[in-house]
Coordinates of C-alpha atoms in Angstrom, one line a residue:
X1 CA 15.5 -4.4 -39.7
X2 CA 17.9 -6.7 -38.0
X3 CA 16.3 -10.0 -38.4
X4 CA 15.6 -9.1 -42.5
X5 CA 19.5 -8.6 -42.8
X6 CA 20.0 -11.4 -40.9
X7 CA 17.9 -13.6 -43.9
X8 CA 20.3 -11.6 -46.2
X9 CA 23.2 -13.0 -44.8
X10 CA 22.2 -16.8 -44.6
X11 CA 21.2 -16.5 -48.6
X12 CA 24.6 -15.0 -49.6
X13 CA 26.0 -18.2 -48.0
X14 CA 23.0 -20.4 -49.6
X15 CA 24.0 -18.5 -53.0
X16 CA 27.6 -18.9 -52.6
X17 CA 26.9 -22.7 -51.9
X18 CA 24.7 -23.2 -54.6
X19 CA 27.4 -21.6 -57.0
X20 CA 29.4 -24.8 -55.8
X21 CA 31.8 -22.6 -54.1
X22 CA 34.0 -24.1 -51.4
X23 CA 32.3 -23.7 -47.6
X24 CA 35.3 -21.5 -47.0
X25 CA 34.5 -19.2 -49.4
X26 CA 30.8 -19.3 -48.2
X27 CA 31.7 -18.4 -44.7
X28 CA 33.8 -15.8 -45.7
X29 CA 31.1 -14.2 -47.5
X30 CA 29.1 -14.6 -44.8
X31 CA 31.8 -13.0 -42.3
X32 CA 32.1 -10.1 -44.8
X33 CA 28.0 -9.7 -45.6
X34 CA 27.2 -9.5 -41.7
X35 CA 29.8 -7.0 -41.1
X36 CA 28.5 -4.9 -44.3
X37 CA 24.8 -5.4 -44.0
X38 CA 25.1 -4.6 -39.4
X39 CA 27.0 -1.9 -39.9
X40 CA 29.7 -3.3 -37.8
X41 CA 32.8 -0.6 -37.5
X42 CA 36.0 -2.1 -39.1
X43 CA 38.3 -2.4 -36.2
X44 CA 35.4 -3.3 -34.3
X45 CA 34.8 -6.3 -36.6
X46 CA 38.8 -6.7 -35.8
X47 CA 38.4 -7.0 -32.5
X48 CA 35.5 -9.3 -32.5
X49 CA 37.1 -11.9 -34.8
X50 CA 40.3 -11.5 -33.2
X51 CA 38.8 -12.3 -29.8
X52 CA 36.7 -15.4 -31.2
X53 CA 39.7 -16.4 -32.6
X54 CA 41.4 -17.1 -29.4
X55 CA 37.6 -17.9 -27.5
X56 CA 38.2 -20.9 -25.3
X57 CA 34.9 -22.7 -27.7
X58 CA 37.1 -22.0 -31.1
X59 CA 40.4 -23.3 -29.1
X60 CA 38.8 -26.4 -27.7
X61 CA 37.0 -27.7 -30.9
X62 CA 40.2 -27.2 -33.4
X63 CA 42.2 -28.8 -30.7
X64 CA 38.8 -31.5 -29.7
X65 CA 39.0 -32.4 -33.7
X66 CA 43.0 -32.7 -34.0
X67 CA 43.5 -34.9 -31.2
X68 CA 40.5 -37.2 -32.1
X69 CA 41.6 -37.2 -35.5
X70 CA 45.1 -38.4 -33.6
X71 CA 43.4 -41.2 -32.1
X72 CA 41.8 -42.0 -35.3
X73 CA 44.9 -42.4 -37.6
X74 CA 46.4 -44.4 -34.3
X75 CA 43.5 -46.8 -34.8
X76 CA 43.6 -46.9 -38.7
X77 CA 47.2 -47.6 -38.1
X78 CA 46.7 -50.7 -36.3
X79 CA 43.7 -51.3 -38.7
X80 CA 41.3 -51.4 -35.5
X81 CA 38.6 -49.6 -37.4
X82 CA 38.3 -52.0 -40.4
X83 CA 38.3 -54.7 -37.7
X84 CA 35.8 -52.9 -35.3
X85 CA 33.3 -52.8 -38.3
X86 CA 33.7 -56.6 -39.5
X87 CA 32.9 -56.7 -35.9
X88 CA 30.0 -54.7 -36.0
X89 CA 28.8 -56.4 -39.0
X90 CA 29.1 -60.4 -37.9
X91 CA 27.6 -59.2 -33.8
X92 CA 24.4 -57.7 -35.6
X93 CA 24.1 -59.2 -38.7
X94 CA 21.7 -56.7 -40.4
X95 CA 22.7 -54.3 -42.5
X96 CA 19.8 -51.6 -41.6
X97 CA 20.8 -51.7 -37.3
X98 CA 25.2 -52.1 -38.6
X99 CA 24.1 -48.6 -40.7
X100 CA 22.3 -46.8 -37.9
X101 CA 23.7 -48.2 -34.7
X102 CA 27.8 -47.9 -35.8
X103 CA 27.1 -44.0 -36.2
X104 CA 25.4 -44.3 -32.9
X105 CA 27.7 -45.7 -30.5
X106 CA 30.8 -43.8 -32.2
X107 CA 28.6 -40.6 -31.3
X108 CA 28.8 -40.9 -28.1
X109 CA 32.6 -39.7 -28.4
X110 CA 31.0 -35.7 -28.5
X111 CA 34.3 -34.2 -31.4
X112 CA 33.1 -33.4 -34.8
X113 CA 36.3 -35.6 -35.7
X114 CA 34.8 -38.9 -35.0
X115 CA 32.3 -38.2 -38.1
X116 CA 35.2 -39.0 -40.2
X117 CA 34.8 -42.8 -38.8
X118 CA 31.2 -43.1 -39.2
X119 CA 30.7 -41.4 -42.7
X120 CA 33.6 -44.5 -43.2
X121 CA 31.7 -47.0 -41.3
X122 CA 28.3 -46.4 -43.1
X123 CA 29.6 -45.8 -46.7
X124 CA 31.1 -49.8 -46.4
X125 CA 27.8 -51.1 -44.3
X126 CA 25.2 -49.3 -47.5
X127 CA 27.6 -50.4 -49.9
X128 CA 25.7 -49.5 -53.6
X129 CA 22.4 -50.1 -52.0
X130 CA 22.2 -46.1 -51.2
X131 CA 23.8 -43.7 -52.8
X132 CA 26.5 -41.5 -51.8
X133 CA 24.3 -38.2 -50.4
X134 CA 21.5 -40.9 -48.9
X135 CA 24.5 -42.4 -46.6
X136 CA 25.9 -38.7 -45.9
X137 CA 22.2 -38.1 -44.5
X138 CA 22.1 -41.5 -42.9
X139 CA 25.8 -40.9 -41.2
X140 CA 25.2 -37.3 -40.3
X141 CA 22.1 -37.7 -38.7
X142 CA 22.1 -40.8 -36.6
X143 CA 25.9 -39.4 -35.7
X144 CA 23.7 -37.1 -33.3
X145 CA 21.5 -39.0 -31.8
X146 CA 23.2 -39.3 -28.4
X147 CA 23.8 -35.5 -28.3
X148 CA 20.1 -35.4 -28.2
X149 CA 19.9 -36.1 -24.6
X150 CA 22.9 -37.1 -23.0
X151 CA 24.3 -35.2 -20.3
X152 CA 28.0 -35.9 -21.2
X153 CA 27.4 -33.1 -24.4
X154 CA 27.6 -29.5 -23.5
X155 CA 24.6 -27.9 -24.9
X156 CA 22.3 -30.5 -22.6
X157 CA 24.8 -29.6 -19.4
X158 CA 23.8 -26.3 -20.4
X159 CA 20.4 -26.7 -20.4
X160 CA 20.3 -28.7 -17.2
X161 CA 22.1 -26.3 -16.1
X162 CA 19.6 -23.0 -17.1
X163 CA 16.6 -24.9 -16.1
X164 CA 17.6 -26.7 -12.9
X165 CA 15.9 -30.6 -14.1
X166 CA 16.9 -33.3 -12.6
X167 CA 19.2 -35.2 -15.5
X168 CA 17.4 -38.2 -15.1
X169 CA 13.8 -37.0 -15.1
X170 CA 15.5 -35.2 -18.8
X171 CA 16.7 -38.4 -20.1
X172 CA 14.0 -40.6 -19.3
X173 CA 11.3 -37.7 -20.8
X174 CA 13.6 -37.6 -23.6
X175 CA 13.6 -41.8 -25.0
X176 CA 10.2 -41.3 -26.5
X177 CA 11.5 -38.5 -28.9
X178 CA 15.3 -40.8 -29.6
X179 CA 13.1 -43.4 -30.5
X180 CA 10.7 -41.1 -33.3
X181 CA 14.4 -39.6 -34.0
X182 CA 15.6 -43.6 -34.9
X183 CA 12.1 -44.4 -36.7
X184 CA 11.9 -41.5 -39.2
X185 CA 15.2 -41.8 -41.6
X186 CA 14.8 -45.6 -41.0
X187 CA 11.4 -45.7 -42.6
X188 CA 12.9 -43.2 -45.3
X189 CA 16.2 -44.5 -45.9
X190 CA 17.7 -47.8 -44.1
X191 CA 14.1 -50.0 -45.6
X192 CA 15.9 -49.4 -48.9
X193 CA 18.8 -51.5 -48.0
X194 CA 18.4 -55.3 -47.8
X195 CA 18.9 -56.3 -44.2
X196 CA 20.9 -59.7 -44.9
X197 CA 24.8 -60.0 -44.2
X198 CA 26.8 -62.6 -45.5
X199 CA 26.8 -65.0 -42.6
X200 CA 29.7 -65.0 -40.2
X201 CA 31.3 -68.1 -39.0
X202 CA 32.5 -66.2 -35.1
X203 CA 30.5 -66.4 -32.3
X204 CA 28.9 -63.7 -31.1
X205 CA 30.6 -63.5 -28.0
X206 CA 33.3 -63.6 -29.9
X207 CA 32.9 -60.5 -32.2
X208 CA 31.4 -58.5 -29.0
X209 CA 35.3 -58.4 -27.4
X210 CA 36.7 -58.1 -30.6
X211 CA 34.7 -55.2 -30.7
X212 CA 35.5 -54.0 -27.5
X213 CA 39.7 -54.7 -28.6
X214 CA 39.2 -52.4 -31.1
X215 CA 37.4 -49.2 -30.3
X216 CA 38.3 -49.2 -26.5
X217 CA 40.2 -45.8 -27.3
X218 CA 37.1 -44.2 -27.9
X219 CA 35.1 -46.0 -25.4
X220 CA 37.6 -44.8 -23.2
X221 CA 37.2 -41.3 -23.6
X222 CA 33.8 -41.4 -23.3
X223 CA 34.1 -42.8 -20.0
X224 CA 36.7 -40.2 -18.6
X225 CA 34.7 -37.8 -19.8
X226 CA 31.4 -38.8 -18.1
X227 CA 33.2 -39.8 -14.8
X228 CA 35.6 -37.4 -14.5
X229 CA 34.1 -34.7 -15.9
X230 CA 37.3 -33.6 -18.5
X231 CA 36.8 -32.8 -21.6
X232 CA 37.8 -33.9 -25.2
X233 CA 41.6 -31.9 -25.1
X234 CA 42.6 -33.7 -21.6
X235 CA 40.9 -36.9 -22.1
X236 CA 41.6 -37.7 -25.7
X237 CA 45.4 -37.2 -25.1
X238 CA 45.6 -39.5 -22.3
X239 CA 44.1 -42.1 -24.0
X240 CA 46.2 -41.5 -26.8
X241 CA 49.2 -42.1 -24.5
X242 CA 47.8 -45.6 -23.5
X243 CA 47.2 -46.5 -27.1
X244 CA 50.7 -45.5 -27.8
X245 CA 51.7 -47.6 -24.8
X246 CA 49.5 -50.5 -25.6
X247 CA 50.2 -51.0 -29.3
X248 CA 53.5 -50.7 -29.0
X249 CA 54.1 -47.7 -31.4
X250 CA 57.8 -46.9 -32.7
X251 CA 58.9 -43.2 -32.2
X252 CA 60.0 -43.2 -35.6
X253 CA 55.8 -43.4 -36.9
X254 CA 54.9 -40.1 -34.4
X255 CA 56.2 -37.7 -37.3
X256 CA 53.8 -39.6 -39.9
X257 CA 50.8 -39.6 -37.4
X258 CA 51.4 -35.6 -36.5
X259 CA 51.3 -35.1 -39.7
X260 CA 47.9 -37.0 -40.9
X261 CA 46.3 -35.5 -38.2
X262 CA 45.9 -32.5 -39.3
X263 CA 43.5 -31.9 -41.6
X264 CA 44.1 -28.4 -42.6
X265 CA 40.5 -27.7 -45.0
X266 CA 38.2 -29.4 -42.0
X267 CA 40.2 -27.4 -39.4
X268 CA 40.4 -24.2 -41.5
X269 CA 36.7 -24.5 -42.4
X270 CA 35.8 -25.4 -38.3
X271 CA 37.7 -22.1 -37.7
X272 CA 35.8 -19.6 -40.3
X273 CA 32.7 -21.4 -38.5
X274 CA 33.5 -19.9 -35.7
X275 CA 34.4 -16.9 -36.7
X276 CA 31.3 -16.4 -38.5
X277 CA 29.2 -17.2 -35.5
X278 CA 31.5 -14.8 -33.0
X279 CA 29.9 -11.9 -35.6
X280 CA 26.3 -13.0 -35.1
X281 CA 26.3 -13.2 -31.8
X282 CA 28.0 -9.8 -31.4
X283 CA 25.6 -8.4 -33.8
X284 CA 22.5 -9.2 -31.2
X285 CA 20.5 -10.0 -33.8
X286 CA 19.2 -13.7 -32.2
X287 CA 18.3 -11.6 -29.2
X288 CA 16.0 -10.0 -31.1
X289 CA 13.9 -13.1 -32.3
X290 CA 11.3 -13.3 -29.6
X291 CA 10.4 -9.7 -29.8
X292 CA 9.8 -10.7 -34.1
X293 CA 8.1 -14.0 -33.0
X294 CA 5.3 -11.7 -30.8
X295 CA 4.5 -10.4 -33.8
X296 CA 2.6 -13.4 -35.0
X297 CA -0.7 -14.5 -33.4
X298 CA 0.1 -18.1 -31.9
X299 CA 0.4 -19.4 -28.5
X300 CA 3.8 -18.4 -26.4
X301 CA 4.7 -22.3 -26.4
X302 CA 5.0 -22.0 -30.7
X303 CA 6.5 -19.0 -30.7
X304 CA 9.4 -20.3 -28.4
X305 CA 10.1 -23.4 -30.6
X306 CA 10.0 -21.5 -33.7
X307 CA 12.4 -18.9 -31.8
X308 CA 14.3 -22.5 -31.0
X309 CA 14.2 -23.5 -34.8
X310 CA 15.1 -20.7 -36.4
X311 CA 17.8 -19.2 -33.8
X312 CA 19.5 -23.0 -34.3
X313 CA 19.8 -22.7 -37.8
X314 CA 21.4 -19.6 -37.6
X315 CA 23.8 -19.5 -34.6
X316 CA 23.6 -23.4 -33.4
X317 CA 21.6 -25.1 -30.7
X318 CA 24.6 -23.7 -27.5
X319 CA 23.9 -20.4 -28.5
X320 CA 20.4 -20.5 -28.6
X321 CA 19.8 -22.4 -24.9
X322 CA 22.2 -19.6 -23.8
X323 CA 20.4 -16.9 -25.0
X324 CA 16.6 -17.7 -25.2
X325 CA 16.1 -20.9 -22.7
X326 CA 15.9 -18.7 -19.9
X327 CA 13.9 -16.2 -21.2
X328 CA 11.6 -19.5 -22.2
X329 CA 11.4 -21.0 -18.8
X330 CA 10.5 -17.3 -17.8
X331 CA 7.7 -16.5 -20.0
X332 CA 5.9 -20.0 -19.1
X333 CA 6.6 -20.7 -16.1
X334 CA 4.6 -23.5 -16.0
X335 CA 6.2 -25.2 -18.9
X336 CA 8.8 -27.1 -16.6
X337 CA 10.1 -30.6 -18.0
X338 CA 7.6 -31.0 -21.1
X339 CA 9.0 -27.2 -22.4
X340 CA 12.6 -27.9 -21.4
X341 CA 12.2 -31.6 -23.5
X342 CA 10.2 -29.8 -26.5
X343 CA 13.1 -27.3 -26.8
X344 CA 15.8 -29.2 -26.8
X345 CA 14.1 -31.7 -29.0
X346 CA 13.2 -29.1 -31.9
X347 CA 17.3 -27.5 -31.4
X348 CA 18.3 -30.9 -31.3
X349 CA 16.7 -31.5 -35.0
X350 CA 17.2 -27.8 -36.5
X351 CA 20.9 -28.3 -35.8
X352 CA 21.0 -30.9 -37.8
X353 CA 20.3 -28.6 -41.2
X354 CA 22.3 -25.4 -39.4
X355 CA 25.2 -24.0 -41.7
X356 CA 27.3 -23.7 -38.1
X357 CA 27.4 -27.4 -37.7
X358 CA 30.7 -28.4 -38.0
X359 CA 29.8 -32.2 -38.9
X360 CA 27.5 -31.9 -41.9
X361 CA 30.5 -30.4 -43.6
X362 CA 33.0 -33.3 -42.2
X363 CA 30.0 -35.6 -44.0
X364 CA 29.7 -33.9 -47.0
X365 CA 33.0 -33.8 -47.4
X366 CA 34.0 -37.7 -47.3
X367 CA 31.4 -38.4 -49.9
X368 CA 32.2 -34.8 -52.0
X369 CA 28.8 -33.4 -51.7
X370 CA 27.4 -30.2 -50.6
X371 CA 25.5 -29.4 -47.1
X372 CA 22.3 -28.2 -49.8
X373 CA 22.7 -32.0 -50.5
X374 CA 22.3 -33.0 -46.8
X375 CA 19.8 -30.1 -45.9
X376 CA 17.2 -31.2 -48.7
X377 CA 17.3 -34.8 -47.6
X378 CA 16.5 -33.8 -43.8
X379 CA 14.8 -30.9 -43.8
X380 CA 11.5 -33.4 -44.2
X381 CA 12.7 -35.6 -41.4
X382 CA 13.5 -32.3 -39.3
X383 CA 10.4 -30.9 -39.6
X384 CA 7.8 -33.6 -39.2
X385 CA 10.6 -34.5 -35.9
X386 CA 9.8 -31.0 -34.7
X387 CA 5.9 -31.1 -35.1
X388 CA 6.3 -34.6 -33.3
X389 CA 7.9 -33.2 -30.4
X390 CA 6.1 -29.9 -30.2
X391 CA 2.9 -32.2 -29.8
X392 CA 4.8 -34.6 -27.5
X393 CA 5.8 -31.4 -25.5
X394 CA 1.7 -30.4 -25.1
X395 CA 0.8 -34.0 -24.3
X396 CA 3.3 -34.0 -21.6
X397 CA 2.1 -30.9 -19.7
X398 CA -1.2 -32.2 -19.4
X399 CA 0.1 -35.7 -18.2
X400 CA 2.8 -34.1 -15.6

């Protein structure tokens, strides 16, 4: 059966992991134990990785990540990071909100590159009060919590998109579940640290535009991106031509910066991502998951979000609102907003243990750790998140 190869697959890659492999070598088994266990002809298994190869999604994230990571070595240049989080640290002046909300903010920027510049901004704010996989968790997840409901992120322009919701109506049904998403690692994680700073002698006002001087790049893109509606590879390069422009950079430091920018394991490990998930999705196999979900006696509404968690893990949240939110939205046609919101919620919290998340391996590797590392610290927060907002989902069909 389809779905019992499928398990096959993801513990070859769990195995392969566990051996303390490199991810690369874990993908490629992965690649090789779907093609092997499906049955998939070898030119056909060509043709498939040849065509994901040049897929607009794998063209735009490796070039997404290399021109953020441009940006990035721009602004380490100029030391504007190191300044943006003394910033950070003397405008809050708590240690708990500097380690969640500096993740945050640089999440909005939606490029897997900008995890390199919170894993960096949280492993200075935790200092030796966590250690080095706690902050990976703490980095990684509150990293995401924008792309839970913002409708400048693809998958939630997707979904919109599917379900026809009114964005605001999304986002405002949404805050309840960002807030739980805040509360559970903070209860877990961030009460360990002590929340004094060393006091700081600027005003607030004061750090705020310093803040603001320093991470305007990425506030920029951001804000082409929502108002103009461009993505990553048009906005990030123009705002990398105004930084140029505005910090007065010397053609003789463009070689240096071309070369830094490319990070050829992240990049080479982004691309084997995709590879591997251009094979599960031509294999059909997540197609298959409602059809094996029937199978157990529980309501409809379950067996959606444990078609939502489980398709997440293996093929990442756009895939699964692609293939299964319609059929959702079909199925109950009643469910409306509070299904939409439960959904998304539970993707939104299974992608953050999925082996296709580009991110958790950015994470783990700035602190040289392993995604089982990351996955056994959040799997608790994920699922209790998920039970919240399957709940939350049921209380809100009866209010609406």
């Amino acid at each position: 059966m389809p779905i019992y190869c499928l398990s096959i697959v993801f513990l070859v890659i769990v195995a392969v992991l566990w051996l303390k492999r490199p991810l690369y070598m874990a993908i490629i088994s992965g690649i090789i134990a779907s093609i092997l266990l499906f049955q998939i002809p070898f030119p056909t298994a060509l043709e498939v990785l040849a065509r994901q190869s040049i897929a607009r999604d794998t063209i735009d994230v490796l070039l997404s990540f290399y021109f953020v990571t441009f940006l990035q070595k721009m602004l380490e240049k100029r030391d504007r990071l190191k300044e943006a989080q003394r910033a950070f640290n003397s405008l809050l002046r708590n240690r708990r909100l500097n380690a969640a909300l500096s993740p945050a903010i640089l999440g909005l920027l939606p490029s897997a590159a900008v995890m390199t510049v919170c894993t960096g901004m949280v492993d200075q704010t935790c200092a030796d009060a966590l250690d080095k996989r706690d902050k990976m968790l703490v980095a990684c997840y509150y990293r995401h919590i924008p792309e839970m409901f913002l409708p400048t992120f693809s998958p939630v322009l997707l979904a919109l998109t599917l379900s026809g919701a009114k964005a605001g109506l999304f986002v405002c049904g949404m805050l309840p579940m960002v807030l739980v998403a805040c509360l559970l690692p903070y209860f877990v994680y961030l009460r360990r640290l002590p929340a004094e700073m060393p006091s700081a002698e600027g005003r607030r006002s004061q750090e705020a535009l310093c803040l603001v001087k320093n991470l305007w790049p990425l506030a920029a893109v951001v804000l082409i991106i929502i108002f103009f509606d461009l993505s990553v590879c048009i906005a990030a390069p123009l705002v990398i031509l105004a930084d140029y422009v505005a910090e007065r950079f010397r053609v003789q430091e463009l070689p240096g910066l071309l070369r830094d920018a490319v990070e050829p394991i992240l990049l080479g490990n982004m691309y084997l991502i995709m590879l591997f998930k251009g094979i599960i999705t031509h294999t059909g196999v997540v197609s298959m998951l409602p059809e094996f979900f029937s199978l157990f006696p529980i309501p409809i509404t379950m067996s959606f979000a444990l078609i939502f968690f489980v398709g997440t893990v293996v093929s990442g949240s756009q895939a699964m609102i692609a293939l299964c939110l319609p059929m959702a939205m079909a199925a109950i046609p009643t469910g409306g907003l509070p299904l939409l919101i439960m959904l998304m919620s539970i993707a939104w919290a299974a992608m953050q243990i999925s082996p296709t998340h580009v991110c958790s391996f950015v994470a783990a590797d700035y602190f040289k750790t392993t995604l089982g590392d990351l996955v056994i610290r959040a799997l608790p927060i994920v699922v209790v998140f998920s039970v919240i907002a399957y709940v939350y989902g049921q209380l809100l069909t009866l209010i609406l």
